[in-house]
Amino acid sequence: MHLNVFTDNPTVPIDVKDRSVSELMDGMLKTGFQGRKLAESVQAWHNMLKQENMTVLMGLSGAMVPAGMRRVISYMIQERMIDCLVSTGANMFHDSHEALGKKHYVGSHLVDDENLFEHGVDRIYDVFAVEEEFRTADNLIADFAEEIGEISCSSREFMYLLGKELVRRGAAEDSIVVSAYRHNIPIFIPALSDSSIGIGLTIARRRGLKLDIDQIKDVDEVTQIVEKSGKTGVVYIGGGVPKNFIQQTEVIASILGMHIGGHDYAIQYTTDAPHWGGLSGCTFDEAVSWGKIAAQAKKVQVFVDATIALPIVAHALHEKCRELKRKAPIFNWKGPEGLDIDYRE
């Protein structure tokens, strides 16, 4: 083996000049460490969107909406940079809260939390929120659930109905839930009870409502998306339940004999590390051993705060995808007959 095998691709120092965000990302492909990984993630995401018969699933965890990321995710839905969203319930609750005109507030982590409690203010690191406003939203969800009545549905079906209700109430169009409703993007919340949406539904249950969120139906429906897609790419913001919920679709499909091979593209932005053994930090190489990620898949993990990465990545993709005529999947949910997928511009 010759030395030039290792030395035929020199790094190129970043120079400072007038250029776009996407041009900066292209320049960072020749740098090192997490800067290069961030640039590689943009490149991989852009290439993923150019693939035929590709379905992109995003896992969203962490307090991204309180931290100001909701319009980034909403934009990605509207521009079909993602086709399916798997989220924590908390993010979708906070999104609905803001969609109806309420706010989160710039705060500080250097504060007396007992004093905040006495004033009815909740803290998410350096972001504040008003507890009474949250409780109003909890009761709004309870009232909405009572209007739906006694049904059994997946979280996807529930979130579609919630999106429809938010539109009826004049919610902001930059809402994640509203954008998903408008663009027929499924939202799954596999741990919906672990959120203020779950609190609202518990209030409704105490009032006598029998509404069942069928989480096994969630597993079946999201697995159908993977089974019936030509190719699949995954993007994880953080890890947690949303990451594993998407990852396990490949295992389920393989057991059922419907789909073998693993996801074709995989991108993650995380601050978790693999050596603690948790799924949030585990590498995509490890996921290959489970059959969750294809061995030949383009795999990029960026160890970075997602509130830094997401705005940069979104702006770079905004510039790169202006001329892209993507054929995005159109989902047709046919009740007991299952799911049909068609790819259209």
PDB file of C-alpha atoms in Angstrom, residues 54-326:
ATOM      1  CA  MET A  54     -36.966   7.886  -1.257  1.00  0.00           C
ATOM      2  CA  THR A  55     -38.890   8.386   1.984  1.00  0.00           C
ATOM      3  CA  VAL A  56     -37.203  10.505   4.681  1.00  0.00           C
ATOM      4  CA  LEU A  57     -38.165   9.888   8.306  1.00  0.00           C
ATOM      5  CA  MET A  58     -37.142  12.332  11.036  1.00  0.00           C
ATOM      6  CA  GLY A  59     -36.895  11.556  14.749  1.00  0.00           C
ATOM      7  CA  LEU A  60     -37.254  14.664  16.913  1.00  0.00           C
ATOM      8  CA  SER A  61     -36.337  14.648  20.596  1.00  0.00           C
ATOM      9  CA  GLY A  62     -35.111  17.209  23.099  1.00  0.00           C
ATOM     10  CA  ALA A  63     -36.801  20.539  23.825  1.00  0.00           C
ATOM     11  CA  MET A  64     -36.378  21.789  20.263  1.00  0.00           C
ATOM     12  CA  VAL A  65     -39.608  23.799  20.065  1.00  0.00           C
ATOM     13  CA  PRO A  66     -39.065  25.781  23.288  1.00  0.00           C
ATOM     14  CA  ALA A  67     -35.523  26.445  22.030  1.00  0.00           C
ATOM     15  CA  GLY A  68     -36.869  28.117  18.871  1.00  0.00           C
ATOM     16  CA  MET A  69     -36.528  25.351  16.258  1.00  0.00           C
ATOM     17  CA  ARG A  70     -40.210  24.935  15.326  1.00  0.00           C
ATOM     18  CA  ARG A  71     -40.069  27.014  12.140  1.00  0.00           C
ATOM     19  CA  VAL A  72     -37.044  25.039  10.933  1.00  0.00           C
ATOM     20  CA  ILE A  73     -38.953  21.757  11.265  1.00  0.00           C
ATOM     21  CA  SER A  74     -42.097  23.295   9.786  1.00  0.00           C
ATOM     22  CA  TYR A  75     -40.094  24.572   6.796  1.00  0.00           C
ATOM     23  CA  MET A  76     -38.636  21.113   6.235  1.00  0.00           C
ATOM     24  CA  ILE A  77     -42.155  19.684   6.186  1.00  0.00           C
ATOM     25  CA  GLN A  78     -43.471  22.329   3.807  1.00  0.00           C
ATOM     26  CA  GLU A  79     -40.519  21.872   1.422  1.00  0.00           C
ATOM     27  CA  ARG A  80     -40.655  18.050   1.699  1.00  0.00           C
ATOM     28  CA  MET A  81     -37.164  17.724   3.111  1.00  0.00           C
ATOM     29  CA  ILE A  82     -38.789  15.180   5.428  1.00  0.00           C
ATOM     30  CA  ASP A  83     -41.777  12.926   4.747  1.00  0.00           C
ATOM     31  CA  CYS A  84     -42.615  11.507   8.171  1.00  0.00           C
ATOM     32  CA  LEU A  85     -42.031  12.939  11.654  1.00  0.00           C
ATOM     33  CA  VAL A  86     -41.620  10.878  14.823  1.00  0.00           C
ATOM     34  CA  SER A  87     -41.521  13.175  17.819  1.00  0.00           C
ATOM     35  CA  THR A  88     -41.732  13.382  21.546  1.00  0.00           C
ATOM     36  CA  GLY A  89     -45.157  14.505  22.716  1.00  0.00           C
ATOM     37  CA  ALA A  90     -43.590  17.488  24.440  1.00  0.00           C
ATOM     38  CA  ASN A  91     -42.362  19.059  21.195  1.00  0.00           C
ATOM     39  CA  MET A  92     -45.807  18.765  19.595  1.00  0.00           C
ATOM     40  CA  PHE A  93     -47.479  20.165  22.717  1.00  0.00           C
ATOM     41  CA  HIS A  94     -45.143  23.167  22.756  1.00  0.00           C
ATOM     42  CA  ASP A  95     -45.711  23.656  19.027  1.00  0.00           C
ATOM     43  CA  SER A  96     -49.496  23.640  19.494  1.00  0.00           C
ATOM     44  CA  HIS A  97     -49.089  26.057  22.405  1.00  0.00           C
ATOM     45  CA  GLU A  98     -47.202  28.559  20.219  1.00  0.00           C
ATOM     46  CA  ALA A  99     -49.489  27.945  17.238  1.00  0.00           C
ATOM     47  CA  LEU A 100     -52.359  29.315  19.324  1.00  0.00           C
ATOM     48  CA  GLY A 101     -50.495  32.519  20.101  1.00  0.00           C
ATOM     49  CA  LYS A 102     -48.687  31.697  23.344  1.00  0.00           C
ATOM     50  CA  LYS A 103     -44.941  32.083  23.823  1.00  0.00           C
ATOM     51  CA  HIS A 104     -41.793  30.742  25.372  1.00  0.00           C
ATOM     52  CA  TYR A 105     -39.463  33.384  26.787  1.00  0.00           C
ATOM     53  CA  VAL A 106     -35.752  34.135  26.792  1.00  0.00           C
ATOM     54  CA  GLY A 107     -34.609  33.394  30.335  1.00  0.00           C
ATOM     55  CA  SER A 108     -31.463  32.354  32.161  1.00  0.00           C
ATOM     56  CA  HIS A 109     -30.106  29.213  33.768  1.00  0.00           C
ATOM     57  CA  LEU A 110     -28.635  31.457  36.490  1.00  0.00           C
ATOM     58  CA  VAL A 111     -31.845  32.034  38.404  1.00  0.00           C
ATOM     59  CA  ASP A 112     -33.555  31.152  41.674  1.00  0.00           C
ATOM     60  CA  ASP A 113     -35.874  28.287  40.686  1.00  0.00           C
ATOM     61  CA  GLU A 114     -37.850  28.525  43.921  1.00  0.00           C
ATOM     62  CA  ASN A 115     -38.605  32.142  43.011  1.00  0.00           C
ATOM     63  CA  LEU A 116     -39.706  31.012  39.531  1.00  0.00           C
ATOM     64  CA  PHE A 117     -42.028  28.438  41.088  1.00  0.00           C
ATOM     65  CA  GLU A 118     -43.594  31.070  43.337  1.00  0.00           C
ATOM     66  CA  HIS A 119     -44.323  33.181  40.233  1.00  0.00           C
ATOM     67  CA  GLY A 120     -45.710  30.277  38.192  1.00  0.00           C
ATOM     68  CA  VAL A 121     -42.800  30.221  35.733  1.00  0.00           C
ATOM     69  CA  ASP A 122     -41.366  26.952  34.372  1.00  0.00           C
ATOM     70  CA  ARG A 123     -37.727  26.717  33.248  1.00  0.00           C
ATOM     71  CA  ILE A 124     -36.223  24.678  30.411  1.00  0.00           C
ATOM     72  CA  TYR A 125     -32.533  25.479  30.918  1.00  0.00           C
ATOM     73  CA  ASP A 126     -32.481  29.139  29.784  1.00  0.00           C
ATOM     74  CA  VAL A 127     -36.035  29.305  28.405  1.00  0.00           C
ATOM     75  CA  PHE A 128     -39.058  30.296  30.503  1.00  0.00           C
ATOM     76  CA  ALA A 129     -42.764  29.475  30.139  1.00  0.00           C
ATOM     77  CA  VAL A 130     -45.899  30.371  32.104  1.00  0.00           C
ATOM     78  CA  GLU A 131     -47.364  27.377  33.935  1.00  0.00           C
ATOM     79  CA  GLU A 132     -50.915  28.721  33.881  1.00  0.00           C
ATOM     80  CA  GLU A 133     -50.764  29.014  30.092  1.00  0.00           C
ATOM     81  CA  PHE A 134     -49.623  25.392  29.873  1.00  0.00           C
ATOM     82  CA  ARG A 135     -52.539  24.321  32.049  1.00  0.00           C
ATOM     83  CA  THR A 136     -54.923  26.180  29.766  1.00  0.00           C
ATOM     84  CA  ALA A 137     -53.470  24.208  26.859  1.00  0.00           C
ATOM     85  CA  ASP A 138     -53.808  20.953  28.837  1.00  0.00           C
ATOM     86  CA  ASN A 139     -57.498  21.644  29.314  1.00  0.00           C
ATOM     87  CA  LEU A 140     -57.876  22.641  25.656  1.00  0.00           C
ATOM     88  CA  ILE A 141     -56.555  19.215  24.651  1.00  0.00           C
ATOM     89  CA  ALA A 142     -58.936  17.573  27.130  1.00  0.00           C
ATOM     90  CA  ASP A 143     -61.875  19.510  25.682  1.00  0.00           C
ATOM     91  CA  PHE A 144     -60.795  18.619  22.143  1.00  0.00           C
ATOM     92  CA  ALA A 145     -60.529  14.930  23.069  1.00  0.00           C
ATOM     93  CA  GLU A 146     -64.081  15.028  24.421  1.00  0.00           C
ATOM     94  CA  GLU A 147     -65.244  16.507  21.107  1.00  0.00           C
ATOM     95  CA  ILE A 148     -63.617  13.596  19.262  1.00  0.00           C
ATOM     96  CA  GLY A 149     -65.461  11.121  21.438  1.00  0.00           C
ATOM     97  CA  GLU A 150     -64.791   7.498  22.316  1.00  0.00           C
ATOM     98  CA  ILE A 151     -62.526   6.175  19.577  1.00  0.00           C
ATOM     99  CA  SER A 152     -59.408   4.060  19.261  1.00  0.00           C
ATOM    100  CA  CYS A 153     -56.766   5.536  16.946  1.00  0.00           C
ATOM    101  CA  SER A 154     -53.043   5.697  16.337  1.00  0.00           C
ATOM    102  CA  SER A 155     -51.110   8.761  17.429  1.00  0.00           C
ATOM    103  CA  ARG A 156     -50.787   9.587  13.709  1.00  0.00           C
ATOM    104  CA  GLU A 157     -54.573   9.742  13.383  1.00  0.00           C
ATOM    105  CA  PHE A 158     -54.873  11.762  16.594  1.00  0.00           C
ATOM    106  CA  MET A 159     -52.270  14.295  15.453  1.00  0.00           C
ATOM    107  CA  TYR A 160     -54.046  14.674  12.106  1.00  0.00           C
ATOM    108  CA  LEU A 161     -57.254  15.493  13.965  1.00  0.00           C
ATOM    109  CA  LEU A 162     -55.371  17.904  16.234  1.00  0.00           C
ATOM    110  CA  GLY A 163     -53.887  19.629  13.176  1.00  0.00           C
ATOM    111  CA  LYS A 164     -57.372  19.982  11.724  1.00  0.00           C
ATOM    112  CA  GLU A 165     -58.588  21.475  15.017  1.00  0.00           C
ATOM    113  CA  LEU A 166     -55.680  23.940  15.182  1.00  0.00           C
ATOM    114  CA  VAL A 167     -56.509  25.118  11.655  1.00  0.00           C
ATOM    115  CA  ARG A 168     -60.150  25.576  12.698  1.00  0.00           C
ATOM    116  CA  ARG A 169     -58.961  27.714  15.606  1.00  0.00           C
ATOM    117  CA  GLY A 170     -56.867  29.906  13.288  1.00  0.00           C
ATOM    118  CA  ALA A 171     -53.485  28.574  14.370  1.00  0.00           C
ATOM    119  CA  ALA A 172     -50.302  29.946  12.832  1.00  0.00           C
ATOM    120  CA  GLU A 173     -49.301  28.364   9.536  1.00  0.00           C
ATOM    121  CA  ASP A 174     -45.686  28.023  10.734  1.00  0.00           C
ATOM    122  CA  SER A 175     -46.805  25.369  13.202  1.00  0.00           C
ATOM    123  CA  ILE A 176     -45.265  21.915  12.819  1.00  0.00           C
ATOM    124  CA  VAL A 177     -48.609  20.235  13.501  1.00  0.00           C
ATOM    125  CA  VAL A 178     -50.477  22.535  11.095  1.00  0.00           C
ATOM    126  CA  SER A 179     -47.831  22.135   8.361  1.00  0.00           C
ATOM    127  CA  ALA A 180     -47.990  18.348   8.710  1.00  0.00           C
ATOM    128  CA  TYR A 181     -51.795  18.470   8.438  1.00  0.00           C
ATOM    129  CA  ARG A 182     -51.650  20.731   5.373  1.00  0.00           C
ATOM    130  CA  HIS A 183     -49.004  18.620   3.583  1.00  0.00           C
ATOM    131  CA  ASN A 184     -50.217  15.136   4.521  1.00  0.00           C
ATOM    132  CA  ILE A 185     -47.096  14.381   6.576  1.00  0.00           C
ATOM    133  CA  PRO A 186     -47.723  11.770   9.272  1.00  0.00           C
ATOM    134  CA  ILE A 187     -46.689  12.623  12.825  1.00  0.00           C
ATOM    135  CA  PHE A 188     -46.153   9.696  15.181  1.00  0.00           C
ATOM    136  CA  ILE A 189     -45.724  10.148  18.932  1.00  0.00           C
ATOM    137  CA  PRO A 190     -44.785   6.698  20.263  1.00  0.00           C
ATOM    138  CA  ALA A 191     -44.597   7.897  23.894  1.00  0.00           C
ATOM    139  CA  LEU A 192     -47.530  10.283  23.701  1.00  0.00           C
ATOM    140  CA  SER A 193     -48.566   9.678  27.328  1.00  0.00           C
ATOM    141  CA  ASP A 194     -45.176  11.057  28.437  1.00  0.00           C
ATOM    142  CA  SER A 195     -46.075  14.669  27.647  1.00  0.00           C
ATOM    143  CA  SER A 196     -48.572  17.432  28.302  1.00  0.00           C
ATOM    144  CA  ILE A 197     -50.717  15.930  25.544  1.00  0.00           C
ATOM    145  CA  GLY A 198     -50.864  12.871  27.790  1.00  0.00           C
ATOM    146  CA  ILE A 199     -51.801  15.150  30.684  1.00  0.00           C
ATOM    147  CA  GLY A 200     -54.671  16.592  28.671  1.00  0.00           C
ATOM    148  CA  LEU A 201     -55.920  13.144  27.692  1.00  0.00           C
ATOM    149  CA  THR A 202     -55.700  12.037  31.337  1.00  0.00           C
ATOM    150  CA  ILE A 203     -57.896  14.988  32.303  1.00  0.00           C
ATOM    151  CA  ALA A 204     -60.394  13.842  29.682  1.00  0.00           C
ATOM    152  CA  ARG A 205     -60.244  10.288  31.023  1.00  0.00           C
ATOM    153  CA  ARG A 206     -61.014  11.504  34.550  1.00  0.00           C
ATOM    154  CA  ARG A 207     -64.065  13.238  33.079  1.00  0.00           C
ATOM    155  CA  GLY A 208     -65.247   9.867  31.805  1.00  0.00           C
ATOM    156  CA  LEU A 209     -63.948   9.818  28.218  1.00  0.00           C
ATOM    157  CA  LYS A 210     -62.715   6.489  26.864  1.00  0.00           C
ATOM    158  CA  LEU A 211     -60.252   7.506  24.151  1.00  0.00           C
ATOM    159  CA  ASP A 212     -57.570   4.963  23.334  1.00  0.00           C
ATOM    160  CA  ILE A 213     -54.321   5.939  21.618  1.00  0.00           C
ATOM    161  CA  ASP A 214     -53.282   2.613  20.091  1.00  0.00           C
ATOM    162  CA  GLN A 215     -49.488   2.651  20.236  1.00  0.00           C
ATOM    163  CA  ILE A 216     -49.152  -0.804  18.684  1.00  0.00           C
ATOM    164  CA  LYS A 217     -51.075   0.540  15.694  1.00  0.00           C
ATOM    165  CA  ASP A 218     -48.380   3.245  15.595  1.00  0.00           C
ATOM    166  CA  VAL A 219     -45.706   0.555  15.270  1.00  0.00           C
ATOM    167  CA  ASP A 220     -47.649  -1.183  12.505  1.00  0.00           C
ATOM    168  CA  GLU A 221     -48.292   2.021  10.551  1.00  0.00           C
ATOM    169  CA  VAL A 222     -44.729   3.358  10.659  1.00  0.00           C
ATOM    170  CA  THR A 223     -43.421  -0.080   9.682  1.00  0.00           C
ATOM    171  CA  GLN A 224     -45.771  -0.061   6.674  1.00  0.00           C
ATOM    172  CA  ILE A 225     -44.167   3.206   5.581  1.00  0.00           C
ATOM    173  CA  VAL A 226     -40.756   1.536   5.573  1.00  0.00           C
ATOM    174  CA  GLU A 227     -42.016  -1.671   3.946  1.00  0.00           C
ATOM    175  CA  LYS A 228     -43.743   0.149   1.111  1.00  0.00           C
ATOM    176  CA  SER A 229     -41.088   2.785   0.423  1.00  0.00           C
ATOM    177  CA  GLY A 230     -38.566   2.308  -2.341  1.00  0.00           C
ATOM    178  CA  LYS A 231     -35.706   3.527  -0.151  1.00  0.00           C
ATOM    179  CA  THR A 232     -35.606   5.073   3.314  1.00  0.00           C
ATOM    180  CA  GLY A 233     -33.416   7.711   4.898  1.00  0.00           C
ATOM    181  CA  VAL A 234     -33.452   8.700   8.563  1.00  0.00           C
ATOM    182  CA  VAL A 235     -32.518  11.958  10.269  1.00  0.00           C
ATOM    183  CA  TYR A 236     -32.355  12.022  14.058  1.00  0.00           C
ATOM    184  CA  ILE A 237     -32.411  15.191  16.118  1.00  0.00           C
ATOM    185  CA  GLY A 238     -31.135  13.783  19.383  1.00  0.00           C
ATOM    186  CA  GLY A 239     -32.088  10.182  20.069  1.00  0.00           C
ATOM    187  CA  GLY A 240     -34.441   8.695  22.627  1.00  0.00           C
ATOM    188  CA  VAL A 241     -37.717   6.962  21.833  1.00  0.00           C
ATOM    189  CA  PRO A 242     -38.162   8.587  18.372  1.00  0.00           C
ATOM    190  CA  LYS A 243     -34.822   7.164  17.209  1.00  0.00           C
ATOM    191  CA  ASN A 244     -35.527   3.597  18.299  1.00  0.00           C
ATOM    192  CA  PHE A 245     -39.138   3.749  17.070  1.00  0.00           C
ATOM    193  CA  ILE A 246     -37.839   4.422  13.557  1.00  0.00           C
ATOM    194  CA  GLN A 247     -34.848   2.080  13.848  1.00  0.00           C
ATOM    195  CA  GLN A 248     -36.930  -0.924  14.884  1.00  0.00           C
ATOM    196  CA  THR A 249     -39.095  -0.745  11.744  1.00  0.00           C
ATOM    197  CA  GLU A 250     -36.337  -2.528   9.833  1.00  0.00           C
ATOM    198  CA  VAL A 251     -36.230  -5.334  12.397  1.00  0.00           C
ATOM    199  CA  ILE A 252     -40.019  -5.751  12.382  1.00  0.00           C
ATOM    200  CA  ALA A 253     -40.198  -5.720   8.590  1.00  0.00           C
ATOM    201  CA  SER A 254     -37.424  -8.313   8.417  1.00  0.00           C
ATOM    202  CA  ILE A 255     -39.191 -10.604  10.913  1.00  0.00           C
ATOM    203  CA  LEU A 256     -42.381 -10.301   8.867  1.00  0.00           C
ATOM    204  CA  GLY A 257     -40.442 -11.142   5.710  1.00  0.00           C
ATOM    205  CA  MET A 258     -41.414  -7.870   4.027  1.00  0.00           C
ATOM    206  CA  HIS A 259     -38.204  -5.828   3.940  1.00  0.00           C
ATOM    207  CA  ILE A 260     -34.561  -6.665   4.622  1.00  0.00           C
ATOM    208  CA  GLY A 261     -31.476  -4.529   4.442  1.00  0.00           C
ATOM    209  CA  GLY A 262     -31.730  -1.488   6.713  1.00  0.00           C
ATOM    210  CA  HIS A 263     -32.179   2.238   6.072  1.00  0.00           C
ATOM    211  CA  ASP A 264     -30.229   3.591   3.091  1.00  0.00           C
ATOM    212  CA  TYR A 265     -29.197   6.965   4.558  1.00  0.00           C
ATOM    213  CA  ALA A 266     -28.684   7.858   8.216  1.00  0.00           C
ATOM    214  CA  ILE A 267     -27.913  11.256   9.765  1.00  0.00           C
ATOM    215  CA  GLN A 268     -27.889  12.192  13.440  1.00  0.00           C
ATOM    216  CA  TYR A 269     -27.207  15.343  15.441  1.00  0.00           C
ATOM    217  CA  THR A 270     -26.549  14.407  19.044  1.00  0.00           C
ATOM    218  CA  THR A 271     -24.631  15.356  22.167  1.00  0.00           C
ATOM    219  CA  ASP A 272     -24.711  11.778  23.501  1.00  0.00           C
ATOM    220  CA  ALA A 273     -21.673   9.519  23.332  1.00  0.00           C
ATOM    221  CA  PRO A 274     -21.607   5.829  22.379  1.00  0.00           C
ATOM    222  CA  HIS A 275     -19.471   4.522  25.241  1.00  0.00           C
ATOM    223  CA  TRP A 276     -22.295   4.795  27.803  1.00  0.00           C
ATOM    224  CA  GLY A 277     -24.234   2.103  25.932  1.00  0.00           C
ATOM    225  CA  GLY A 278     -27.393   4.161  25.384  1.00  0.00           C
ATOM    226  CA  LEU A 279     -29.271   4.172  22.099  1.00  0.00           C
ATOM    227  CA  SER A 280     -29.186   7.982  21.793  1.00  0.00           C
ATOM    228  CA  GLY A 281     -25.414   7.917  21.393  1.00  0.00           C
ATOM    229  CA  CYS A 282     -24.909   4.558  19.732  1.00  0.00           C
ATOM    230  CA  THR A 283     -23.202   4.656  16.351  1.00  0.00           C
ATOM    231  CA  PHE A 284     -24.821   3.761  13.046  1.00  0.00           C
ATOM    232  CA  ASP A 285     -22.095   1.128  12.658  1.00  0.00           C
ATOM    233  CA  GLU A 286     -23.535  -0.563  15.746  1.00  0.00           C
ATOM    234  CA  ALA A 287     -27.000  -0.314  14.174  1.00  0.00           C
ATOM    235  CA  VAL A 288     -25.689  -2.270  11.159  1.00  0.00           C
ATOM    236  CA  SER A 289     -25.248  -5.291  13.449  1.00  0.00           C
ATOM    237  CA  TRP A 290     -28.992  -5.200  14.153  1.00  0.00           C
ATOM    238  CA  GLY A 291     -29.979  -4.795  10.509  1.00  0.00           C
ATOM    239  CA  LYS A 292     -31.404  -1.345  11.265  1.00  0.00           C
ATOM    240  CA  ILE A 293     -28.976   0.515   8.981  1.00  0.00           C
ATOM    241  CA  ALA A 294     -27.727  -0.923   5.699  1.00  0.00           C
ATOM    242  CA  ALA A 295     -24.008  -1.758   5.713  1.00  0.00           C
ATOM    243  CA  GLN A 296     -23.495   0.304   2.546  1.00  0.00           C
ATOM    244  CA  ALA A 297     -25.648   3.216   3.784  1.00  0.00           C
ATOM    245  CA  LYS A 298     -24.294   6.744   3.854  1.00  0.00           C
ATOM    246  CA  LYS A 299     -23.916   7.306   7.598  1.00  0.00           C
ATOM    247  CA  VAL A 300     -23.129  10.675   9.213  1.00  0.00           C
ATOM    248  CA  GLN A 301     -23.271  11.368  12.944  1.00  0.00           C
ATOM    249  CA  VAL A 302     -22.525  14.878  14.129  1.00  0.00           C
ATOM    250  CA  PHE A 303     -21.759  15.355  17.808  1.00  0.00           C
ATOM    251  CA  VAL A 304     -23.202  18.829  18.223  1.00  0.00           C
ATOM    252  CA  ASP A 305     -25.967  20.756  19.969  1.00  0.00           C
ATOM    253  CA  ALA A 306     -28.924  20.507  17.566  1.00  0.00           C
ATOM    254  CA  THR A 307     -29.861  24.141  18.220  1.00  0.00           C
ATOM    255  CA  ILE A 308     -26.549  25.065  16.566  1.00  0.00           C
ATOM    256  CA  ALA A 309     -26.722  22.509  13.752  1.00  0.00           C
ATOM    257  CA  LEU A 310     -30.354  22.781  12.656  1.00  0.00           C
ATOM    258  CA  PRO A 311     -30.419  26.454  11.576  1.00  0.00           C
ATOM    259  CA  ILE A 312     -27.145  26.054   9.670  1.00  0.00           C
ATOM    260  CA  VAL A 313     -28.183  22.821   7.971  1.00  0.00           C
ATOM    261  CA  ALA A 314     -31.650  24.160   7.102  1.00  0.00           C
ATOM    262  CA  HIS A 315     -30.217  27.304   5.494  1.00  0.00           C
ATOM    263  CA  ALA A 316     -27.678  25.282   3.512  1.00  0.00           C
ATOM    264  CA  LEU A 317     -30.401  22.916   2.254  1.00  0.00           C
ATOM    265  CA  HIS A 318     -32.642  25.886   1.473  1.00  0.00           C
ATOM    266  CA  GLU A 319     -29.950  27.153  -0.887  1.00  0.00           C
ATOM    267  CA  LYS A 320     -29.003  23.789  -2.359  1.00  0.00           C
ATOM    268  CA  CYS A 321     -32.554  22.577  -3.014  1.00  0.00           C
ATOM    269  CA  ARG A 322     -33.941  25.642  -4.805  1.00  0.00           C
ATOM    270  CA  GLU A 323     -33.859  23.937  -8.209  1.00  0.00           C
ATOM    271  CA  LEU A 324     -34.542  20.434  -6.935  1.00  0.00           C
ATOM    272  CA  LYS A 325     -37.737  18.860  -8.300  1.00  0.00           C
ATOM    273  CA  ARG A 326     -38.141  16.074  -5.805  1.00  0.00           C
TER     274      ARG A 326
END
